[in-house]
């Protein structure tokens, strides 16, 4: 069947090569080829057009049919490729409740989605795909057609890429496939999200645009995480920050008369754990997801949801550590006294002073995140995190999560009230951290970049309309659905 508007197409209409794929969402071989196809798309870019057609083998794969219907139902709401990717990324979770969960994750109209799934709205469309495949000689999955010719070679990256390059007369790709260029080709491949793995002008250094794209790739991963994953990642970050409080108190107690502030030398330890462990810290999220909001690929409600979950989890994790340190014998009496002094000092600073100190700290953390994405190895990231985060205590700035651990220690030790530490410390510091991080993104990083989207990305995300950006896609879709239903009811006339 010729490619037409009924097909699900990823890529440019003017592409040199059209790759038609017949596939099954429960098929393990199809799952294995999924990252290979993504890698080929990232390598070739707009010169490749991918067409996906359903071919569920229902006898071998009992969940494949409903998974295909879920993708079609998502496609009816403009999110086919997002659902397609989720299904292949979670092939072991294709039950009905899993599919509905993915719909919620993509902010679809779940009532409409569930109704279409239960009534088999798209069974006929899927059957048409299957029949077109049978007429073309498809007898298994995955099966590919390259510019109308069936591909029967090995399902490997090198073989598929070479055949596609030959079919489209892609000279640069063919040259890069030569043995002497193989190592270079691996270097310039992009990540699954499309972020660059090497700089275009200088291989071991990224431009501002390329750093922004790498930050955006991280933001896509963060914004797409489930509430559960966000919470527990944030909880791990909060507990890790507790390590900063513990280490700094112990070091300060061990060297009480040191005028150089050697006690601060271990302050960055929690942040090193968080960055290298890829945990969710609120102050880091004043940079990464904001990039998606500024480019209108994520809405304000999505950003606030992420911030709320991560900040709450961070504070809970820090509070757990503070409680254990205040109610057990982990601290010696001398170290406990030092720990109390940290909290007392924090509460002695004025509200405005805490806000401005928090703003500078937020800017430093946002700078750290930007530079971490500019680095290409863990050792560089280690030194970036250490040097920048050491600056926070050395200049007596405040970080809201570390500070939460310090003042909650006072609360659990019976030296301060919870309401006092919340209103007089946590609120101004958290606001300052947020303003400092967001302003850094808006006035510096975003303003100095020109190419903010991934060039030649296979996966395209829809730019939100202004109402969707402000209120969220889910609310707008529900309002649109209600309006359409009301219009349909209004247009009905009673029979005579």
Coordinates of C-alpha atoms in Angstrom, one line a residue:
X1 CA 0.0 0.0 0.0
X2 CA 1.5 3.4 -0.9
X3 CA 2.4 5.7 1.9
X4 CA -0.4 8.2 2.5
X5 CA -1.9 10.6 5.0
X6 CA -3.5 7.7 6.9
X7 CA -0.1 6.5 7.9
X8 CA 1.9 7.3 11.0
X9 CA 4.9 9.1 9.7
X10 CA 8.0 10.4 11.5
X11 CA 10.2 12.5 9.4
X12 CA 10.1 15.0 6.5
X13 CA 7.9 14.5 3.4
X14 CA 10.8 15.4 1.3
X15 CA 13.1 12.7 2.7
X16 CA 15.4 10.8 0.3
X17 CA 14.5 7.4 1.9
X18 CA 11.1 6.0 3.1
X19 CA 11.4 3.2 5.6
X20 CA 8.1 1.3 6.1
X21 CA 8.0 -0.9 9.2
X22 CA 5.5 -3.6 9.9
X23 CA 5.8 -4.4 13.6
X24 CA 4.2 -5.8 16.8
X25 CA 4.5 -4.1 20.2
X26 CA 4.8 -7.4 22.1
X27 CA 7.4 -9.0 19.8
X28 CA 10.8 -9.1 21.4
X29 CA 12.7 -8.9 18.1
X30 CA 10.7 -5.7 17.4
X31 CA 11.7 -4.4 20.8
X32 CA 15.3 -5.1 20.0
X33 CA 15.2 -3.3 16.7
X34 CA 13.4 -0.2 18.2
X35 CA 16.6 1.5 19.5
X36 CA 18.5 0.6 16.3
X37 CA 15.8 2.4 14.3
X38 CA 16.0 5.4 16.6
X39 CA 19.8 5.4 16.2
X40 CA 19.5 5.4 12.4
X41 CA 17.0 8.2 12.6
X42 CA 19.3 10.3 14.7
X43 CA 22.2 9.5 12.3
X44 CA 20.4 10.4 9.0
X45 CA 18.0 13.0 10.3
X46 CA 15.4 14.6 8.0
X47 CA 16.6 12.6 5.0
X48 CA 14.8 9.5 6.4
X49 CA 11.0 9.1 6.7
X50 CA 9.8 6.3 9.0
X51 CA 6.3 4.9 8.4
X52 CA 4.9 2.5 11.1
X53 CA 2.2 0.0 10.4
X54 CA 0.7 -2.5 12.8
X55 CA 1.1 -6.2 12.3
X56 CA 0.2 -7.8 15.6
X57 CA 0.7 -11.6 15.8
X58 CA -2.2 -12.2 18.0
X59 CA -1.7 -16.0 18.4
X60 CA 1.8 -15.6 19.7
X61 CA 1.4 -12.3 21.4
X62 CA -2.0 -12.0 23.2
X63 CA -1.4 -8.3 24.3
X64 CA -0.2 -7.0 20.9
X65 CA -3.6 -6.2 19.5
X66 CA -4.7 -4.1 22.4
X67 CA -1.3 -2.4 22.5
X68 CA -1.7 -1.5 18.9
X69 CA -5.2 -0.1 19.6
X70 CA -3.7 2.0 22.4
X71 CA -1.2 3.5 20.0
X72 CA -4.0 4.3 17.6
X73 CA -6.1 5.8 20.3
X74 CA -3.2 8.0 21.4
X75 CA -2.7 8.9 17.7
X76 CA -6.2 10.2 17.5
X77 CA -5.2 12.7 20.2
X78 CA -2.0 13.6 18.4
X79 CA 0.3 11.5 20.6
X80 CA 0.9 8.4 18.5
X81 CA 4.7 8.4 18.5
X82 CA 4.9 9.2 22.3
X83 CA 2.7 6.1 23.0
X84 CA 4.6 4.1 20.4
X85 CA 7.9 4.8 22.3
X86 CA 6.4 4.0 25.7
X87 CA 5.1 0.7 24.5
X88 CA 8.5 -0.4 23.2
X89 CA 10.2 0.9 26.3
X90 CA 7.9 -1.1 28.5
X91 CA 7.2 -4.3 26.6
X92 CA 6.8 -6.2 29.8
X93 CA 3.9 -4.0 30.9
X94 CA 1.2 -4.1 28.2
X95 CA -1.9 -4.9 30.3
X96 CA -5.0 -2.7 30.1
X97 CA -4.2 -0.9 33.3
X98 CA -0.7 -0.2 32.0
X99 CA -2.0 1.3 28.8
X100 CA -4.3 3.6 30.7
X101 CA -1.4 4.6 32.9
X102 CA 0.6 5.5 29.8
X103 CA -2.4 7.6 28.6
X104 CA -2.4 9.5 31.9
X105 CA 1.4 10.0 31.7
X106 CA 0.9 11.5 28.2
X107 CA -1.9 13.8 29.6
X108 CA -4.4 12.3 27.2
X109 CA -8.2 12.4 27.6
X110 CA -8.3 9.1 29.5
X111 CA -12.1 8.8 29.4
X112 CA -12.0 9.0 25.6
X113 CA -8.9 6.8 25.4
X114 CA -10.5 4.0 27.6
X115 CA -13.8 4.1 25.8
X116 CA -12.1 3.7 22.4
X117 CA -9.9 0.9 23.8
X118 CA -12.9 -1.0 25.2
X119 CA -15.1 -0.6 22.2
X120 CA -12.4 -1.6 19.7
X121 CA -12.6 1.7 17.8
X122 CA -9.4 1.0 15.8
X123 CA -9.7 -2.7 15.2
X124 CA -10.6 -2.1 11.6
X125 CA -7.7 0.3 11.0
X126 CA -5.2 -2.3 12.4
X127 CA -6.7 -5.0 10.3
X128 CA -6.2 -2.8 7.2
X129 CA -2.5 -2.5 8.1
X130 CA -2.3 -6.3 8.5
X131 CA -4.0 -6.9 5.1
X132 CA -1.6 -4.4 3.4
X133 CA 1.3 -6.3 4.9
X134 CA 0.0 -9.7 3.8
X135 CA -0.5 -8.4 0.2
X136 CA 3.1 -7.2 0.3
X137 CA 4.4 -10.5 1.5
X138 CA 4.8 -9.8 5.2
X139 CA 4.8 -13.1 7.1
X140 CA 6.7 -12.1 10.2
X141 CA 7.8 -9.1 12.3
X142 CA 9.6 -6.9 12.1
X143 CA 9.6 -6.5 8.3
X144 CA 10.9 -3.4 6.5
X145 CA 10.5 -1.9 3.1
X146 CA 13.1 0.6 1.9
X147 CA 11.8 2.9 -0.9
X148 CA 9.2 0.2 -1.7
X149 CA 11.6 -2.7 -1.8
X150 CA 11.5 -5.4 0.9
X151 CA 14.6 -5.6 3.0
X152 CA 15.7 -9.1 3.8
X153 CA 19.2 -8.4 5.2
X154 CA 20.4 -8.7 8.8
X155 CA 18.5 -6.6 11.4
X156 CA 21.6 -4.8 12.6
X157 CA 22.6 -1.1 12.7
X158 CA 25.4 -1.4 10.1
X159 CA 23.4 -3.5 7.6
X160 CA 20.2 -1.4 7.8
X161 CA 22.1 1.9 7.7
X162 CA 24.2 0.8 4.7
X163 CA 21.1 -0.3 2.7
X164 CA 19.2 2.9 3.5
X165 CA 22.3 5.0 2.5
X166 CA 22.5 3.2 -0.7
X167 CA 18.8 3.5 -1.5
X168 CA 18.9 7.3 -0.9
X169 CA 22.3 7.9 -2.4
X170 CA 23.5 9.4 0.9
X171 CA 27.2 9.8 0.0
X172 CA 28.2 11.2 3.4
X173 CA 26.7 8.3 5.2
X174 CA 28.3 5.8 2.9
X175 CA 31.7 7.4 3.4
X176 CA 31.2 7.3 7.2
X177 CA 30.4 3.6 6.9
X178 CA 33.9 2.9 5.7
X179 CA 36.1 1.1 8.2
X180 CA 38.5 3.9 8.8
X181 CA 35.6 6.2 9.7
X182 CA 33.8 3.8 12.0
X183 CA 35.2 5.2 15.2
X184 CA 34.4 8.7 14.2
X185 CA 30.8 7.7 13.4
X186 CA 30.4 6.2 16.9
X187 CA 31.6 9.5 18.3
X188 CA 29.2 11.7 16.5
X189 CA 26.1 9.6 17.2
X190 CA 23.4 11.4 19.2
X191 CA 21.7 10.1 22.2
X192 CA 18.3 8.4 22.1
X193 CA 16.6 11.8 22.9
X194 CA 18.7 13.4 20.1
X195 CA 21.2 15.4 22.2
X196 CA 24.7 15.7 20.8
X197 CA 27.4 13.4 22.1
X198 CA 30.2 15.6 20.7
X199 CA 30.6 19.2 19.6
X200 CA 30.2 20.1 15.9
X201 CA 33.0 22.6 15.7
X202 CA 35.4 21.2 18.2
X203 CA 34.8 17.5 19.0
X204 CA 35.6 17.7 22.7
X205 CA 33.8 20.9 23.4
X206 CA 30.1 21.9 23.1
X207 CA 28.7 25.1 21.8
X208 CA 26.0 27.0 23.9
X209 CA 23.3 25.6 21.6
X210 CA 24.6 22.0 22.0
X211 CA 24.8 22.4 25.8
X212 CA 21.2 23.7 25.8
X213 CA 20.1 20.7 23.7
X214 CA 21.8 18.3 26.2
X215 CA 20.0 20.1 29.1
X216 CA 16.7 19.7 27.2
X217 CA 17.3 16.0 26.7
X218 CA 17.6 15.6 30.5
X219 CA 14.5 17.7 30.9
X220 CA 12.5 15.4 28.6
X221 CA 13.6 12.4 30.7
X222 CA 12.6 14.3 34.0
X223 CA 9.3 15.6 32.7
X224 CA 8.2 12.2 31.4
X225 CA 8.9 10.3 34.7
X226 CA 6.0 9.0 36.7
X227 CA 5.1 10.5 40.1
X228 CA 6.4 7.4 41.9
X229 CA 9.8 7.6 40.2
X230 CA 10.1 11.3 40.7
X231 CA 9.2 11.0 44.4
X232 CA 11.7 8.2 45.2
X233 CA 14.4 9.8 43.2
X234 CA 13.8 13.1 45.1
X235 CA 13.7 11.1 48.4
X236 CA 17.1 9.7 47.6
X237 CA 18.4 13.2 46.9
X238 CA 17.1 14.5 50.2
X239 CA 18.8 11.7 52.1
X240 CA 22.0 12.3 50.2
X241 CA 21.9 16.0 51.2
X242 CA 21.6 14.7 54.8
X243 CA 25.1 13.3 54.2
X244 CA 26.3 16.9 53.6
X245 CA 24.9 17.9 56.9
X246 CA 26.4 15.0 58.7
X247 CA 29.9 15.3 57.2
X248 CA 30.1 19.1 57.6
X249 CA 29.1 18.9 61.3
X250 CA 31.6 16.2 62.0
X251 CA 34.5 18.0 60.2
X252 CA 33.7 21.3 61.8
X253 CA 33.7 19.7 65.3
X254 CA 37.0 18.0 64.6
X255 CA 38.6 21.3 63.7
X256 CA 36.8 23.9 65.7
X257 CA 39.5 26.5 65.8
X258 CA 40.4 26.4 62.1
X259 CA 40.0 29.9 60.7
X260 CA 39.9 28.7 57.0
X261 CA 36.6 27.0 57.5
X262 CA 37.9 23.5 56.8
X263 CA 34.6 22.2 58.1
X264 CA 33.1 23.2 54.7
X265 CA 35.4 20.9 52.8
X266 CA 32.9 18.0 52.9
X267 CA 29.8 20.2 52.1
X268 CA 29.7 19.1 48.4
X269 CA 29.6 15.4 49.2
X270 CA 25.8 15.1 49.0
X271 CA 25.6 17.0 45.7
X272 CA 28.3 14.8 44.2
X273 CA 26.2 11.8 45.1
X274 CA 23.1 13.4 43.6
X275 CA 24.8 14.4 40.3
X276 CA 26.6 11.2 39.7
X277 CA 23.7 9.1 40.9
X278 CA 21.3 11.1 38.7
X279 CA 18.9 11.8 41.6
X280 CA 16.2 14.6 41.5
X281 CA 17.1 17.7 43.4
X282 CA 14.7 20.7 43.4
X283 CA 17.4 23.4 42.8
X284 CA 18.7 21.4 39.8
X285 CA 15.1 21.5 38.4
X286 CA 15.1 25.3 38.3
X287 CA 17.2 24.7 35.1
X288 CA 16.4 21.5 33.3
X289 CA 12.6 21.5 33.0
X290 CA 12.4 25.2 32.7
X291 CA 14.1 24.9 29.3
X292 CA 11.1 22.9 28.1
X293 CA 8.7 25.5 29.4
X294 CA 10.6 28.3 27.8
X295 CA 10.5 26.5 24.4
X296 CA 6.8 25.6 25.0
X297 CA 7.3 21.9 24.9
X298 CA 6.0 21.6 28.4
X299 CA 3.3 23.5 30.3
X300 CA 3.4 25.5 33.5
X301 CA 1.3 22.8 35.3
X302 CA 3.8 20.1 34.3
X303 CA 6.6 22.2 35.7
X304 CA 4.8 22.9 39.0
X305 CA 3.9 19.2 39.3
X306 CA 7.5 18.3 38.9
X307 CA 8.7 21.0 41.3
X308 CA 6.1 20.1 43.9
X309 CA 6.8 16.3 43.9
X310 CA 10.6 16.7 44.0
X311 CA 10.7 19.5 46.6
X312 CA 8.4 17.6 48.9
X313 CA 10.5 14.4 48.5
X314 CA 13.7 16.3 49.1
X315 CA 12.5 17.8 52.3
X316 CA 11.1 14.5 53.5
X317 CA 14.4 12.8 52.8
X318 CA 16.4 15.6 54.6
X319 CA 13.9 15.4 57.5
X320 CA 14.4 11.7 57.9
X321 CA 18.1 12.2 58.3
X322 CA 17.6 15.1 60.6
X323 CA 15.3 13.1 62.8
X324 CA 17.6 10.2 63.1
X325 CA 20.6 12.4 63.9
X326 CA 18.6 14.3 66.5
X327 CA 17.1 11.2 68.3
X328 CA 19.9 8.7 68.1
X329 CA 23.5 8.6 69.3
X330 CA 25.1 9.0 65.9
X331 CA 26.3 12.5 66.8
X332 CA 28.6 12.9 69.8
X333 CA 27.4 15.7 72.2
X334 CA 30.1 18.0 70.7
X335 CA 29.0 17.3 67.1
X336 CA 25.3 17.7 68.0
X337 CA 26.1 21.1 69.5
X338 CA 27.9 22.1 66.3
X339 CA 24.9 20.9 64.2
X340 CA 22.6 23.0 66.3
X341 CA 24.8 26.0 65.7
X342 CA 24.2 25.6 62.0
X343 CA 20.5 25.8 62.4
X344 CA 20.7 28.7 64.9
X345 CA 22.8 30.7 62.5
X346 CA 20.3 30.1 59.7
X347 CA 17.5 31.4 61.8
X348 CA 19.5 34.4 62.9
X349 CA 19.6 35.8 59.3
X350 CA 16.8 38.2 58.3
X351 CA 14.0 37.1 55.8
X352 CA 15.4 39.4 53.0
X353 CA 18.9 38.3 53.7
X354 CA 17.9 34.6 53.4
X355 CA 16.1 35.4 50.1
X356 CA 19.1 37.1 48.5
X357 CA 21.6 34.5 49.8
X358 CA 19.2 31.8 48.4
X359 CA 19.1 33.6 45.1
X360 CA 22.8 33.6 44.7
X361 CA 23.0 29.9 45.7
X362 CA 20.2 29.1 43.2
X363 CA 22.3 30.8 40.5
X364 CA 25.3 28.8 41.4
X365 CA 23.4 25.5 41.4
X366 CA 22.0 26.3 38.0
X367 CA 25.5 27.2 36.7
X368 CA 26.7 23.8 38.1
X369 CA 24.0 22.0 36.2
X370 CA 24.8 23.8 33.0
X371 CA 28.5 23.0 33.3
X372 CA 27.8 19.4 34.2
X373 CA 26.0 19.1 30.8
X374 CA 29.0 20.7 29.1
X375 CA 31.3 18.0 30.6
X376 CA 31.9 14.7 28.9
X377 CA 33.2 12.5 31.7
X378 CA 32.5 11.8 35.4
X379 CA 35.8 13.1 36.7
X380 CA 35.1 16.5 35.2
X381 CA 31.6 16.5 36.6
X382 CA 33.1 15.6 40.0
X383 CA 35.4 18.7 40.1
X384 CA 32.7 21.0 38.7
X385 CA 30.2 20.0 41.4
X386 CA 32.8 20.1 44.2
X387 CA 34.2 23.5 43.4
X388 CA 30.9 25.2 42.8
X389 CA 29.1 23.7 45.8
X390 CA 32.1 24.4 48.1
X391 CA 31.4 28.1 47.3
X392 CA 28.0 28.0 48.9
X393 CA 29.1 27.5 52.6
X394 CA 32.3 29.3 52.0
X395 CA 30.4 32.5 51.2
X396 CA 27.6 31.7 53.8
X397 CA 24.9 31.2 51.2
X398 CA 21.9 29.0 51.8
X399 CA 20.5 25.9 49.9
X400 CA 16.9 25.2 50.8
X401 CA 17.3 21.4 51.1
X402 CA 20.5 21.4 53.1
X403 CA 19.1 24.2 55.2
X404 CA 15.9 22.2 55.7
X405 CA 18.0 19.4 57.2
X406 CA 19.8 21.9 59.5
X407 CA 16.7 23.6 60.8
X408 CA 14.7 20.4 61.1
X409 CA 17.5 19.1 63.3
X410 CA 16.7 22.0 65.7
X411 CA 13.0 21.1 65.5
X412 CA 13.6 17.4 66.4
X413 CA 16.0 18.4 69.1
X414 CA 13.3 20.6 70.7
X415 CA 15.1 23.9 70.1
X416 CA 12.7 25.4 67.5
X417 CA 9.2 25.2 66.3
X418 CA 8.2 23.7 62.9
X419 CA 6.1 26.8 61.9
X420 CA 9.0 29.1 62.7
X421 CA 11.6 27.3 60.7
X422 CA 9.1 27.0 57.8
X423 CA 8.1 30.6 57.6
X424 CA 11.3 32.3 58.8
X425 CA 13.8 30.1 56.9
X426 CA 12.5 27.6 54.4
X427 CA 10.1 29.9 52.5
X428 CA 12.6 32.7 51.8
X429 CA 15.5 30.4 50.9
X430 CA 13.3 28.2 48.6
X431 CA 12.0 31.3 46.9
X432 CA 15.5 32.7 46.5
X433 CA 16.9 29.4 45.1
X434 CA 14.0 29.3 42.6
X435 CA 14.4 32.9 41.5
X436 CA 18.2 32.6 41.2
X437 CA 18.0 29.4 39.1
X438 CA 15.1 30.5 36.8
X439 CA 16.6 34.0 36.2
X440 CA 19.9 32.3 35.3
X441 CA 18.2 30.2 32.7
X442 CA 16.0 33.0 31.3
X443 CA 18.5 35.8 31.2
X444 CA 21.7 33.9 30.4
X445 CA 21.4 30.5 28.9
X446 CA 18.2 30.8 27.0
X447 CA 19.1 34.2 25.7
X448 CA 22.5 33.2 24.4
X449 CA 21.3 30.2 22.4
X450 CA 19.9 30.2 18.9
X451 CA 19.2 26.6 18.0
X452 CA 17.2 25.3 21.0
X453 CA 15.7 22.2 19.4
X454 CA 17.4 19.1 18.2
X455 CA 18.4 19.4 14.6
X456 CA 17.6 16.3 12.5
X457 CA 15.7 14.7 15.3
X458 CA 13.5 11.8 14.4
X459 CA 11.2 12.2 17.4
X460 CA 9.2 15.5 17.1
X461 CA 7.4 16.9 20.0
X462 CA 4.4 19.2 19.4
X463 CA 4.9 22.8 20.5
X464 CA 2.0 23.7 22.9
X465 CA -0.5 26.4 22.1
X466 CA -0.5 29.3 24.6
X467 CA -3.7 28.1 26.4
X468 CA -2.1 24.6 26.7
X469 CA 1.1 26.2 27.9
X470 CA -0.7 28.1 30.7
X471 CA -3.4 25.6 31.7
X472 CA -2.0 22.2 30.6
X473 CA -3.0 20.0 27.7
X474 CA -5.3 17.8 29.8
X475 CA -7.5 20.6 30.9
X476 CA -7.7 22.1 27.4
X477 CA -8.5 18.7 25.8
X478 CA -11.3 18.2 28.4
X479 CA -12.7 21.6 27.7
X480 CA -12.6 21.0 24.0
X481 CA -14.3 17.6 24.4
X482 CA -17.1 19.1 26.5
X483 CA -17.5 21.9 23.9
X484 CA -17.7 19.4 21.1
X485 CA -20.3 17.4 23.0
X486 CA -22.4 20.5 23.7
X487 CA -22.2 21.6 20.1
X488 CA -23.3 18.1 19.0
X489 CA -26.2 18.2 21.4
X490 CA -27.2 21.7 20.2
X491 CA -27.2 20.7 16.6
X492 CA -29.6 17.7 17.2
X493 CA -33.2 18.5 16.3
X494 CA -36.1 16.6 17.8
X495 CA -37.9 14.3 15.4
X496 CA -41.5 15.2 14.3

